[in-house]
Structures are given as C-alpha cells and as structure tokens.
Amino acid sequence: MTEISVEELEELEPGSYRLIDIRSDRDVSYGKIPSADVMTADSLRDMPPGDDGRKLIIYCAHGQQSLDVAEELCDRGYDACSLKGGYLAWLMCRLQKQQADELCGRVETSLRGKFRKPLWSRFTRTIREYELVKEGDRVAVCISGGKDSMLMAKLFQELQRHSKFPFEVKYLVMDPGYSPANRRVIEDNARKLQIPVNIFESDIFDSVYHVDKSPCYLCARMRRGHLYNYARELGCNKIALGHHFDDVIETILMGMLYGAQVQTMMPKLHSTNFDGMELIRPLYLIREDDIKAWRDYNDLHFIQCACKFTDTCTSCNNEETRSKRVEVKELIKQLKKTNPEVEMHIFRSVENVNLNTVIAYKQDGVRHHFLDGYDGKRPAPDTER
C-alpha cells in the first residue's frame, strides 16, 4: 500500500509512524501537520531515516509528488506510503471536525484579549489615523481565503460591534477559478468563523493562464476591477484589502531596488476607474508575524495561493518561480539580524521625506527638479551638503 487516507492515518497508533512534510519552506511557513518532520524530497531520497520500525508517511501539497517519492522508497525496501490528497486533504478533514461556535468564540476572544495590542489596537489605530471608515460608509471586505483577509473580516465584525457611528459591511469572495477543494476550504472557514460571505464567480484564471508576460500582474488588475464592479453593485463605496505592514515595507524596497523609484503602498486611494469608490488597507500597521501567531494560536488553517500557476507540487517547489517580493522578504530578514528596527526605519523613511534634499520628484504627473529655481533661492544652512 503506497497511499493512506487521512482517516486511516488518524486510526494509527501514535509512535507507530513518522510523518514527513516534503513541501517547500515557504509552504510550511503557512502551516503544517503537527509532529511532522520537514525534509526536501531530494534529501529524503538521498538519506532516508534509519529503520526504527516506524512507517514513513510522506505528504506534499496535494499528494502527487509524495506518491512518487513513496513508491521509489518502497522499491528500495522501505516501509513508506503517501498521504492521499496531501496537506490539503488533511486540512479539509481538520476543518470539518472543528465546531463553528466554539472556534468562532475562541477567535473573537483572542482578538479582545491575547492579541488586543498587536492586532485589534493597531487595526483601530489605522482606521482612525488614516480615516479609513466614516459614518454611512458601506465597505466591501474582500476575502481571498488567506490568513490576512480572514483576520480583516473578523476585525471588521468587532469594529461594527464597538463603533460609535453606523456603517455597513459586505464580505465578498470572488472565485476567479479556484479548484473545488480550495473553494471548499474558503467556504468552510467562512462558515466556522461565522463570516456571512457573498461569493461571485469569474473566469480570470482561465483568461490569464496562457499569458506569457506578467500573468500575475494582469490577474491582480483584473481581480481588482471585478471587485470594484461587484462592490458597487452592492452599493458599497469602499473596498478593503488585506495588505499588512510587511507588504508596505516590501513594496518600498521593491520600488527602490527594482523600479528605480521611491514610492509606498498607500493606506487608502481613490479609484481612477470607478468614480466615488475608494480602496482602503485596514491592516496597514499590523505585522505579518502577529497574524501568523493569531492563526496558530487558534489552530486556524487557510489556503495559501489557489491560482493555477502554483496549484501543483512541482510548480510550488520550483525556486525559479520565486517572486521579487520573496527575495525582498529574505533581504529584510537578513538585515533584521543586525538592525531589529530596520522595518520601522524603512516605514518612517517615506514619512520623513525632505524635498530640499531630493534631486527630483513627481507630483500629480509633473516632474520637479532641484535645479528649478535653484539660482534664485539659497538653500537653508542645514541642507547645504
């Protein structure tokens, strides 16, 4: 037997098997099966664990790559099998066992207690500081199914309960072509977290699947447009996206290192194509590590990326497909080792721009240069450098 189901796995005696996760480090960072050891497929093939009488149960994202590895090890005499359906199958089984009322109550209590300062307080501070939600607003909270947007939905529910002024919220899930399994994960999480989602469908994944140049950029633009359009049909004047503090920092560095420009991800923007609509980012001051801590504390499991470009084990583990954002994330991680405050310094740098020391800048599409009027105006003493 080279495959074992999640149900069969749960019937095995603890200690009678060794669970091995062969997904990438990035995938594992989004969550793994408790007690599983993490190894790459190549290292497992080269140096299988010693024979201690335990069965080797291997899993990947969907059970395809792990089946190949298990069959190869079996041919070499090892007692190995693959977890049928992979991590996603285990995740689905896990979600089905969680009781909605108990789970939702625990999640909401954690936002008011343990995670009040890093999540709830920073969320409300963002709302106040950048004036993201006002009386009479109808906000479309856009849910992709990941940890960030699900947290944002729960925070908005709390905000409505405690707000001093009335506003409305609609929770939108756009299905751009998810696999049935990923669609079920989103629906199950919404049901268990008691988020009343409005789901609408599009064919965006199919539209961009065969695009060779910048398919992810095109997909993001098309999804944004669909969200604006559907939100407006529901009478909303704002859409809320789940970008967090780390996204902001990474965007600043990406602009400098790869775009040769200084720019940032704004906390709110007026739509240029949909009159009267705004985009807001309520997680703007919330750090990703705190979102992960909240997720893990409540034993929550969300989808990572459900698009067709990363929906198979082989493409998910292909290092050549890593985005520039991942490279920048790794760079920041290295910089933090010697400068723990580097993220906040990057953030503050775009709040403390001194135009007297900038060679050129653009405003409203117009380029301004420091030589413009330079001879007619002497710079202040502290800027003469």
PDB file of N, CA and C in Angstrom, residues 355 357-362 367-370:
ATOM      1  N   LEU A 355      12.163  67.300   0.886  1.00  0.00           N
ATOM      2  CA  LEU A 355      12.243  67.645  -0.535  1.00  0.00           C
ATOM      3  C   LEU A 355      13.446  68.524  -0.848  1.00  0.00           C
ATOM      4  N   THR A 357      16.353  67.886  -0.061  1.00  0.00           N
ATOM      5  CA  THR A 357      17.497  67.001  -0.298  1.00  0.00           C
ATOM      6  C   THR A 357      17.193  65.949  -1.355  1.00  0.00           C
ATOM      7  N   VAL A 358      16.126  66.167  -2.124  1.00  0.00           N
ATOM      8  CA  VAL A 358      15.741  65.235  -3.190  1.00  0.00           C
ATOM      9  C   VAL A 358      16.073  65.859  -4.534  1.00  0.00           C
ATOM     10  N   ILE A 359      16.762  65.105  -5.395  1.00  0.00           N
ATOM     11  CA  ILE A 359      17.168  65.638  -6.700  1.00  0.00           C
ATOM     12  C   ILE A 359      15.963  65.918  -7.578  1.00  0.00           C
ATOM     13  N   ALA A 360      15.021  65.000  -7.596  1.00  0.00           N
ATOM     14  CA  ALA A 360      13.831  65.201  -8.417  1.00  0.00           C
ATOM     15  C   ALA A 360      12.681  64.386  -7.836  1.00  0.00           C
ATOM     16  N   TYR A 361      11.457  64.827  -8.103  1.00  0.00           N
ATOM     17  CA  TYR A 361      10.282  64.091  -7.661  1.00  0.00           C
ATOM     18  C   TYR A 361       9.115  64.423  -8.587  1.00  0.00           C
ATOM     19  N   LYS A 362       8.092  63.569  -8.546  1.00  0.00           N
ATOM     20  CA  LYS A 362       6.895  63.788  -9.348  1.00  0.00           C
ATOM     21  C   LYS A 362       5.712  64.046  -8.434  1.00  0.00           C
ATOM     22  N   ARG A 367       6.980  66.466 -13.195  1.00  0.00           N
ATOM     23  CA  ARG A 367       8.300  66.222 -12.628  1.00  0.00           C
ATOM     24  C   ARG A 367       8.918  67.540 -12.169  1.00  0.00           C
ATOM     25  N   HIS A 368       9.431  67.537 -10.957  1.00  0.00           N
ATOM     26  CA  HIS A 368      10.085  68.703 -10.385  1.00  0.00           C
ATOM     27  C   HIS A 368      11.555  68.354 -10.137  1.00  0.00           C
ATOM     28  N   HIS A 369      12.459  69.302 -10.453  1.00  0.00           N
ATOM     29  CA  HIS A 369      13.900  69.074 -10.312  1.00  0.00           C
ATOM     30  C   HIS A 369      14.482  70.135  -9.376  1.00  0.00           C
ATOM     31  N   PHE A 370      15.500  69.759  -8.633  1.00  0.00           N
ATOM     32  CA  PHE A 370      16.053  70.711  -7.661  1.00  0.00           C
ATOM     33  C   PHE A 370      16.690  71.928  -8.334  1.00  0.00           C
TER      34      PHE A 370
END
